[in-house]
Tab-separated table of C-alpha atoms in Angstrom:
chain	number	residue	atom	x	y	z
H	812	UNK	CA	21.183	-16.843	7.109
H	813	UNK	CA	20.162	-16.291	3.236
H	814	UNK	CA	17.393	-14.241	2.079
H	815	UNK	CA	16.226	-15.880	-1.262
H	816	UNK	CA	13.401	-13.657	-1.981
H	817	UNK	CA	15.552	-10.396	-1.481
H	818	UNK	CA	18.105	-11.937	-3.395
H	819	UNK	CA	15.883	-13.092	-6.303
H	820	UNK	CA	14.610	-9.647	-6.513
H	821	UNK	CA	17.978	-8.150	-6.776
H	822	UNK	CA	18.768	-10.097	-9.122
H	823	UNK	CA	15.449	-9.231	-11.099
H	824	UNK	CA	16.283	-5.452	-11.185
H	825	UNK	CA	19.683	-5.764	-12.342
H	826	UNK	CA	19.047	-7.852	-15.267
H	827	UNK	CA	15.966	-5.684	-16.225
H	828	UNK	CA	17.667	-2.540	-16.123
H	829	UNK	CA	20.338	-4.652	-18.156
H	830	UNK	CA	17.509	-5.693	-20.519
H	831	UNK	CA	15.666	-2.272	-20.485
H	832	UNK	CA	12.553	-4.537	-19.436
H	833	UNK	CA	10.713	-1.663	-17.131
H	834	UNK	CA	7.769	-0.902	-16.514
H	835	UNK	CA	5.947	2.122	-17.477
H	836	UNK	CA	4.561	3.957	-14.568
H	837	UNK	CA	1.497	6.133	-14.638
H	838	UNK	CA	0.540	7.673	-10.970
H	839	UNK	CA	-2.653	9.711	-9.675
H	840	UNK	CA	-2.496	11.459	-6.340
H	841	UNK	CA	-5.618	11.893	-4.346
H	842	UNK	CA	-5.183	15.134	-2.244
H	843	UNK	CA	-7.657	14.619	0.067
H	844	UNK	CA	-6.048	11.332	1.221
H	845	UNK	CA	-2.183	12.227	-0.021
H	846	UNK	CA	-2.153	8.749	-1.462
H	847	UNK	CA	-0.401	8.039	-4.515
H	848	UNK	CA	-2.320	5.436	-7.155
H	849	UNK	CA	-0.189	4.002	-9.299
H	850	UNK	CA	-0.822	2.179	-12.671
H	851	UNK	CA	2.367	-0.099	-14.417
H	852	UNK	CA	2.276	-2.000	-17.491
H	853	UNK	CA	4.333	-3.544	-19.649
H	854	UNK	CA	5.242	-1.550	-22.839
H	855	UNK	CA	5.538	-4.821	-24.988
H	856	UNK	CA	2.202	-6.287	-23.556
H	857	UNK	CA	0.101	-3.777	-22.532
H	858	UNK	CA	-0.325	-5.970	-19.623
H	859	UNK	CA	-1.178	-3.748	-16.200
H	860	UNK	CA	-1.382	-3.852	-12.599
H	861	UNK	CA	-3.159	-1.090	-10.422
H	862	UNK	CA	-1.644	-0.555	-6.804
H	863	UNK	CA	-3.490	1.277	-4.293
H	864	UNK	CA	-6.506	2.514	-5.617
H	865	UNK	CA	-8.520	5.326	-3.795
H	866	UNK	CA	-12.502	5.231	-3.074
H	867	UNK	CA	-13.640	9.367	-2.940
H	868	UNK	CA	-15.583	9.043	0.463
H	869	UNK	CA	-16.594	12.005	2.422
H	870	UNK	CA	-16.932	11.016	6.463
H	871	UNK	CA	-19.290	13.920	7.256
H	872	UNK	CA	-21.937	12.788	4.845
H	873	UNK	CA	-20.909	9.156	4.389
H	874	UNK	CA	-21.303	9.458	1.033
H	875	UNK	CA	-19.123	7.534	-1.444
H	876	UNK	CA	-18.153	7.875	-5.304
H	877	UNK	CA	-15.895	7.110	-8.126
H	878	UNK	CA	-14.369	9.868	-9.526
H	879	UNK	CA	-11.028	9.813	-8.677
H	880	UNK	CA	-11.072	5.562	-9.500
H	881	UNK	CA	-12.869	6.970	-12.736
H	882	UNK	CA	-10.063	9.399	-13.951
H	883	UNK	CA	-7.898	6.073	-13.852
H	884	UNK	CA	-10.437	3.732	-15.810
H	885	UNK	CA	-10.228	6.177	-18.622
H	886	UNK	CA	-6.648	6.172	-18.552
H	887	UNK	CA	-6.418	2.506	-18.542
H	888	UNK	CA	-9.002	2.349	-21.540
H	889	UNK	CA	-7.213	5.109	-23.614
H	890	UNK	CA	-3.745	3.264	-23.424
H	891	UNK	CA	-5.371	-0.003	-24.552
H	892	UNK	CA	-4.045	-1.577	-21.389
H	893	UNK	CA	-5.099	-4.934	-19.930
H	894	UNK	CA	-5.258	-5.126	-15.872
H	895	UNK	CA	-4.441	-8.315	-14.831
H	896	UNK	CA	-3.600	-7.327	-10.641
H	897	UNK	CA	-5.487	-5.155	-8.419
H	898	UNK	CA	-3.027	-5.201	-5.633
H	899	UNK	CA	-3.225	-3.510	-2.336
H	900	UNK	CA	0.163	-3.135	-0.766
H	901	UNK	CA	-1.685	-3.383	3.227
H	902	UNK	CA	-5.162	-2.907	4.464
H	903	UNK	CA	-4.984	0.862	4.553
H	904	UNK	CA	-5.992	2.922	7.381
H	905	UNK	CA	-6.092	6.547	5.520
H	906	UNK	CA	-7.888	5.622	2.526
H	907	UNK	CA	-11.024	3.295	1.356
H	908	UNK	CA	-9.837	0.624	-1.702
H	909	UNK	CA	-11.504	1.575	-4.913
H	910	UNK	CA	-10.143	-2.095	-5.814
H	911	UNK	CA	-14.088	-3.637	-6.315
H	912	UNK	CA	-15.117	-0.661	-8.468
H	913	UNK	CA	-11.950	-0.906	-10.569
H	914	UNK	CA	-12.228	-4.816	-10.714
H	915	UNK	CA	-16.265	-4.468	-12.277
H	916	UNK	CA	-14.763	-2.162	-14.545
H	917	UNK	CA	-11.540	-3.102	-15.726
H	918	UNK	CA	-11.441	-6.969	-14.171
H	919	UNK	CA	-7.816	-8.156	-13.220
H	920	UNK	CA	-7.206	-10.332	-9.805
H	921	UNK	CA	-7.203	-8.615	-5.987
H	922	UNK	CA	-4.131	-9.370	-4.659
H	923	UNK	CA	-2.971	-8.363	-0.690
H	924	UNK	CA	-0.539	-10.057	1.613
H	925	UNK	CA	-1.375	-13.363	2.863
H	926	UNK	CA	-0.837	-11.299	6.303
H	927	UNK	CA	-4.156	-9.702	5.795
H	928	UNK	CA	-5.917	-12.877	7.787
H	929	UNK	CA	-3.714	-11.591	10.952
H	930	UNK	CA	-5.488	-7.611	10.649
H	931	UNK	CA	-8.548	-9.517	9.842
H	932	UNK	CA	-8.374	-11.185	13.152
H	933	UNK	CA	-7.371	-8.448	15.394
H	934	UNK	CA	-9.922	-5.607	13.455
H	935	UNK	CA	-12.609	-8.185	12.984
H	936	UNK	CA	-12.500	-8.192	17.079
H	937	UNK	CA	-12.503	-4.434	17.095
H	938	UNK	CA	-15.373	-4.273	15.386
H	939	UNK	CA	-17.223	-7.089	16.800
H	940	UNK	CA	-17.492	-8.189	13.071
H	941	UNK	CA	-19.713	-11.219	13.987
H	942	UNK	CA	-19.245	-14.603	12.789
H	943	UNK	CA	-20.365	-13.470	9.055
H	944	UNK	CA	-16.953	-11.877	8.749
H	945	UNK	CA	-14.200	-14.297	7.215
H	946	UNK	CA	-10.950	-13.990	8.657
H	947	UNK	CA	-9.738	-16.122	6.060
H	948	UNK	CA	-8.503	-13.413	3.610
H	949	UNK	CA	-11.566	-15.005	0.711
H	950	UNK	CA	-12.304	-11.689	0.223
H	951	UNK	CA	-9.460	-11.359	-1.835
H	952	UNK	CA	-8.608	-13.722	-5.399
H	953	UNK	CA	-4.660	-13.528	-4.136
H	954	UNK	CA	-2.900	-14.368	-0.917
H	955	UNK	CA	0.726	-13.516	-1.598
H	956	UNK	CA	4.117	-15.107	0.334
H	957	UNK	CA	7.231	-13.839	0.618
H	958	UNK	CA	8.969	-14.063	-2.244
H	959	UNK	CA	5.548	-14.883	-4.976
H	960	UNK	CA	5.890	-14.564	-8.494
H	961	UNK	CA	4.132	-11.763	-9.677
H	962	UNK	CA	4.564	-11.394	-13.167
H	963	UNK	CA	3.263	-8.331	-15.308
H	964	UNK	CA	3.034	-9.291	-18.815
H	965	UNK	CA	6.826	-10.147	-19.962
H	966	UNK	CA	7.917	-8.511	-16.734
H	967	UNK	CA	9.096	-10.204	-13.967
H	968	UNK	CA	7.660	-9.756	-10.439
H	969	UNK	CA	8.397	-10.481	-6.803
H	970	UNK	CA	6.796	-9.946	-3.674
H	971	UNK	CA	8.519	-9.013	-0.490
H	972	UNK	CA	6.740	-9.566	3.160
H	973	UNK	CA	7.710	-5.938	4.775
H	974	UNK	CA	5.623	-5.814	7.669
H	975	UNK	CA	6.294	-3.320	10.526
H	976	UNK	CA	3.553	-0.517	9.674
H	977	UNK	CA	1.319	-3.763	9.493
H	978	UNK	CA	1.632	-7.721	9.954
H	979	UNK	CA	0.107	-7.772	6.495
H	980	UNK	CA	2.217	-5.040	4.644
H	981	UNK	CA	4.064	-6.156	1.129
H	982	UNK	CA	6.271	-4.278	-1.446
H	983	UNK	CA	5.875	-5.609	-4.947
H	984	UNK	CA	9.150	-5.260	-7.090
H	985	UNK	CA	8.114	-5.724	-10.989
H	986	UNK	CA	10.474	-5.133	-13.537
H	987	UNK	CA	13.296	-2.831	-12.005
H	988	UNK	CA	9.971	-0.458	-9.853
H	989	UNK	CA	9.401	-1.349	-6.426
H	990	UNK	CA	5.783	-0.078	-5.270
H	991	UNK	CA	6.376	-0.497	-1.631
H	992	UNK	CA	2.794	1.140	0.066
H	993	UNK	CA	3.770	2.732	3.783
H	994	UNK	CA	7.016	1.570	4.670
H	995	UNK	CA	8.890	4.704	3.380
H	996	UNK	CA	8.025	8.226	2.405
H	997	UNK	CA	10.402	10.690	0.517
H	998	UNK	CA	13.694	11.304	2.484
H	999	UNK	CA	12.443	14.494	3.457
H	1000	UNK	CA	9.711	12.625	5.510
H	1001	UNK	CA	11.306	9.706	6.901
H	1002	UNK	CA	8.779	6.657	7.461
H	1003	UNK	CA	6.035	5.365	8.666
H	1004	UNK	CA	4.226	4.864	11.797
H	1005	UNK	CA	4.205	1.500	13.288
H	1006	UNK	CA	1.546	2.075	16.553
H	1007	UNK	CA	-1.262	0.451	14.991
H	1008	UNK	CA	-2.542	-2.835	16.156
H	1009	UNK	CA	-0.002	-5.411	15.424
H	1010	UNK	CA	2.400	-2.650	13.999
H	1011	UNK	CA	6.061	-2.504	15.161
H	1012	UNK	CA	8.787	-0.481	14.963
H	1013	UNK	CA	11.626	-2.953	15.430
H	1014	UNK	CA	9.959	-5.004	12.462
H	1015	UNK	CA	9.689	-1.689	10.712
H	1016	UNK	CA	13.346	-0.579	11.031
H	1017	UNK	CA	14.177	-4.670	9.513
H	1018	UNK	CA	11.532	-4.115	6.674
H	1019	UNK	CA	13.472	-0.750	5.339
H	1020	UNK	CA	16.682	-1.724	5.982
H	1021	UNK	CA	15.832	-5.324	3.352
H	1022	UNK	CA	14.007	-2.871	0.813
H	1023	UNK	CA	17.588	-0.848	1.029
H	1024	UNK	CA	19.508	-3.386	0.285
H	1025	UNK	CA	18.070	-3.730	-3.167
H	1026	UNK	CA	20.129	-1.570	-6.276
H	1027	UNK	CA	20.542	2.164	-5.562
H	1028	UNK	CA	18.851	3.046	-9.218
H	1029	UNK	CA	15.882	0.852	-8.068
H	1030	UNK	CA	12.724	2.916	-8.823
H	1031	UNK	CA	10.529	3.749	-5.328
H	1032	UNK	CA	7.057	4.148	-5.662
H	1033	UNK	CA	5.311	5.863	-2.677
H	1034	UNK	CA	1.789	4.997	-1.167
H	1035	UNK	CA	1.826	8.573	0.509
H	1036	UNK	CA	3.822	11.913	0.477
H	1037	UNK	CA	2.890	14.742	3.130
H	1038	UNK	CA	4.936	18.051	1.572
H	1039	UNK	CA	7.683	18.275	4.381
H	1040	UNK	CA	8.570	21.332	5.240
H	1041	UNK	CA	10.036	23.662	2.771
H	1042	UNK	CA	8.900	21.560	0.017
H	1043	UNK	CA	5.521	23.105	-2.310
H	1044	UNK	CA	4.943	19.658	-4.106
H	1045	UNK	CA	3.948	16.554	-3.631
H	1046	UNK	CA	6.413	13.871	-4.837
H	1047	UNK	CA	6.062	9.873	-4.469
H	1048	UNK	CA	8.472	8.456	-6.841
H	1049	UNK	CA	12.290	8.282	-5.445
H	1050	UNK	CA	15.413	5.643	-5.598
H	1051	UNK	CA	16.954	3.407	-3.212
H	1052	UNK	CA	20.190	5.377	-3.067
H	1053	UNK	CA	18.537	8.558	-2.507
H	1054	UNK	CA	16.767	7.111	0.808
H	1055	UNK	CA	20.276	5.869	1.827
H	1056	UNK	CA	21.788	8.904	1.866
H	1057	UNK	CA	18.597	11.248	3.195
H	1058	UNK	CA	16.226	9.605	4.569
H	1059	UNK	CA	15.894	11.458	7.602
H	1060	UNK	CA	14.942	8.066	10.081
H	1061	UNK	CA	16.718	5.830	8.371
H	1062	UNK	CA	19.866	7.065	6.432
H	1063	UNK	CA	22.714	4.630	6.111
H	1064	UNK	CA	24.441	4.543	9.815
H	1065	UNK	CA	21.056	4.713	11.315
H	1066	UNK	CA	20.921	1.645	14.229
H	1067	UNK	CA	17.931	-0.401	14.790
H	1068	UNK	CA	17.457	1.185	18.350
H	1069	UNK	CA	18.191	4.977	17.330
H	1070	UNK	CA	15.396	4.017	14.874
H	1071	UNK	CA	13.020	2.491	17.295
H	1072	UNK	CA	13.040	5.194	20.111
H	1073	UNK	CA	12.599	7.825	17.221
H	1074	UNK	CA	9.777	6.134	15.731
H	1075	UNK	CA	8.196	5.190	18.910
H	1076	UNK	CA	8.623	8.769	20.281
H	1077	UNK	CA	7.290	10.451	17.153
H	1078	UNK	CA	4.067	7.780	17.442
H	1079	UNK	CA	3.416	8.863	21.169
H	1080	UNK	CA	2.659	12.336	19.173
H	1081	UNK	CA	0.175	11.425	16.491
H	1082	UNK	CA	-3.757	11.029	16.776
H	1083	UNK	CA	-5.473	8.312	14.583
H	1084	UNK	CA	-6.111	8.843	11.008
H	1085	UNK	CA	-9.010	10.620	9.828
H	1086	UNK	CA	-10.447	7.946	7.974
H	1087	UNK	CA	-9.121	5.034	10.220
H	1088	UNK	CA	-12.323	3.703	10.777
H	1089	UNK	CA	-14.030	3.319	8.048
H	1090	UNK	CA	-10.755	2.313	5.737
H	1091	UNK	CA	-9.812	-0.574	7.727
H	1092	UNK	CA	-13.343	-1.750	8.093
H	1093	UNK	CA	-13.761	-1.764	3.999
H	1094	UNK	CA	-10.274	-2.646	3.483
H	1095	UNK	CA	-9.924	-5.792	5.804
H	1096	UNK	CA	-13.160	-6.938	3.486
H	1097	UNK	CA	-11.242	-6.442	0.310
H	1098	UNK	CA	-12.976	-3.012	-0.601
H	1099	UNK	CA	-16.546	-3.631	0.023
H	1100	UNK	CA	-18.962	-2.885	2.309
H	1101	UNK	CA	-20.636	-4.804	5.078
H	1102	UNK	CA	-24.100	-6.459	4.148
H	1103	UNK	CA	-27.009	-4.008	4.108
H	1104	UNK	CA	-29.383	-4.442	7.015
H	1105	UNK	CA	-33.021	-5.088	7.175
H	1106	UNK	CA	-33.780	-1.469	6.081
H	1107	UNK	CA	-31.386	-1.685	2.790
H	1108	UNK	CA	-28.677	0.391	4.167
H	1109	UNK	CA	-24.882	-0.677	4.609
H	1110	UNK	CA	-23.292	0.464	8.230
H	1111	UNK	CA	-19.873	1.497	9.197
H	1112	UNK	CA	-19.018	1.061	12.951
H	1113	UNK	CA	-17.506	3.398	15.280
H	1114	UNK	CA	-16.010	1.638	18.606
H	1115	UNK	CA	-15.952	3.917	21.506
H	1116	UNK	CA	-13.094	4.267	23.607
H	1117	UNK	CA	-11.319	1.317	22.224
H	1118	UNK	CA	-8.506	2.570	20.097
């Protein structure tokens, strides 16, 4: 059996890095959520994408704002640089999408994994979304397959279906950078968890092992990074050959079951994100809210004894 996207994107990277075609890759790290925002554009073109923006949002007030998303519009407008994707790598479940905000602002098409209409379906239940809620992923200007074009300017760009941490989870290689959201942290952190609804770590273990097979000088760009132990700084940009050798779940020599009773043990220990419920209920929607009731106000849900 052939995979033609993996191998298209292989290809990509090595005649990039042949070429010198790369992106140029500007990050942001949002402490509060340890997510990692990055910003790439081409250097010829000034064309640019922005992958995995953050919405500030403080769950003891539930009050929102813009700063952090506004620290990366004034990037964007100082380096002259023309978004063209909003992409969201998954529906997060740690962080609310700034994607709308940055969209009025900067424009550029929202772009998730045409996946997102199978967490639609299972979350929209959760939250008794009503009939009002598509499950059709409309909210979004960009469905993407396995193995989409997703070019950045004169860059070349590829999408790769990596589910496992979600059905709906995508890594987008562009140029010879792979921005590949939750499937792997630094190799001092291993990867991540796959006990979320419709999550698996069997999947999971398949995902990394296809994003491994791509060049060892391929460029990783983290959603996340935790600090591991021992380590004072946060890091989220790493190589393909590094997580071969160290990753510490899924190093070269690592089997598919070893992996899965690690993973699933190390699940059976961790309690639900802080911001779980209010990030996948504005994230399934494509960054926005739900409609504001009679009184004017917008409402987040909180299902009791359901997750």
């Amino acid at each position: 059996m052939t995979d033609e996207a993996l191998a298209r994107a292989i290809a990509q990277i090595e005649l990039a890095r042949a070429r010198g075609a790369c992106p140029v890759v500007r990050s942001f790290f949002d402490e509060a959520t340890f997510t990692a925002t990055h910003v790439a554009h081409d250097p010829v073109t000034l064309e640019a994408a922005v992958i995995d923006s953050v919405l500030d949002y403080d769950p003891a007030s539930g009050r929102t704002s813009t700063h952090g998303a506004d620290e990366i519009i004034a990037y964007i407008r100082e380096a002259g640089l023309k978004i063209v994707w909003q992409i969201e790598t998954h529906a997060h479940a740690d962080h609310l999408s700034a994607a709308p905000h940055l969209q009025l602002k900067l424009g550029g098409r929202l772009g998730i994994g045409a996946a997102i209409m199978t967490v639609q379906t299972v979350f929209g239940k959760i939250f008794n979304a009503g009939t009002e809620f598509a499950r059709d992923g409309s909210q979004f200007d960009v469905l993407f397959q396995d193995g989409d074009a997703v070019p950045l300017g004169a860059l070349p760009g590829i999408a790769l279906h990596v589910p496992g941490h979600t059905p709906a989870d995508m890594a987008f290689i562009i140029g010879d950078a792979a921005f590949i959201g939750d499937t792997l942290f630094m190799p001092d952190y291993g990867t991540a968890r796959a006990d979320f609804p419709g999550g698996d770590a069997r999947q999971l273990f398949r995902s990394v092992r296809r994003l491994l097979a791509l060049p060892p000088e391929t460029r990783l760009f983290l959603c996340h990074d935790y600090k591991a132990p021992g380590r004072d700084a946060y890091v989220w940009e790493t190589t393909v050959g590094a997580e071969r050798a160290r990753n510490i779940h899924v190093h070269d020599g690592v089997t598919e079951d070893e992996f899965v009773a690690l993973r699933t043990a190390r699940d059976a220990t961790l309690g639900m994100p802080r911001l779980l419920m209010p990030s996948v209920q504005v994230n399934m929607r494509g960054g926005r809210f739900p409609e504001p009731e009679e009184n004017g106000t917008r409402y987040l849900k909180i299902p009791l004894d359901t997750l």
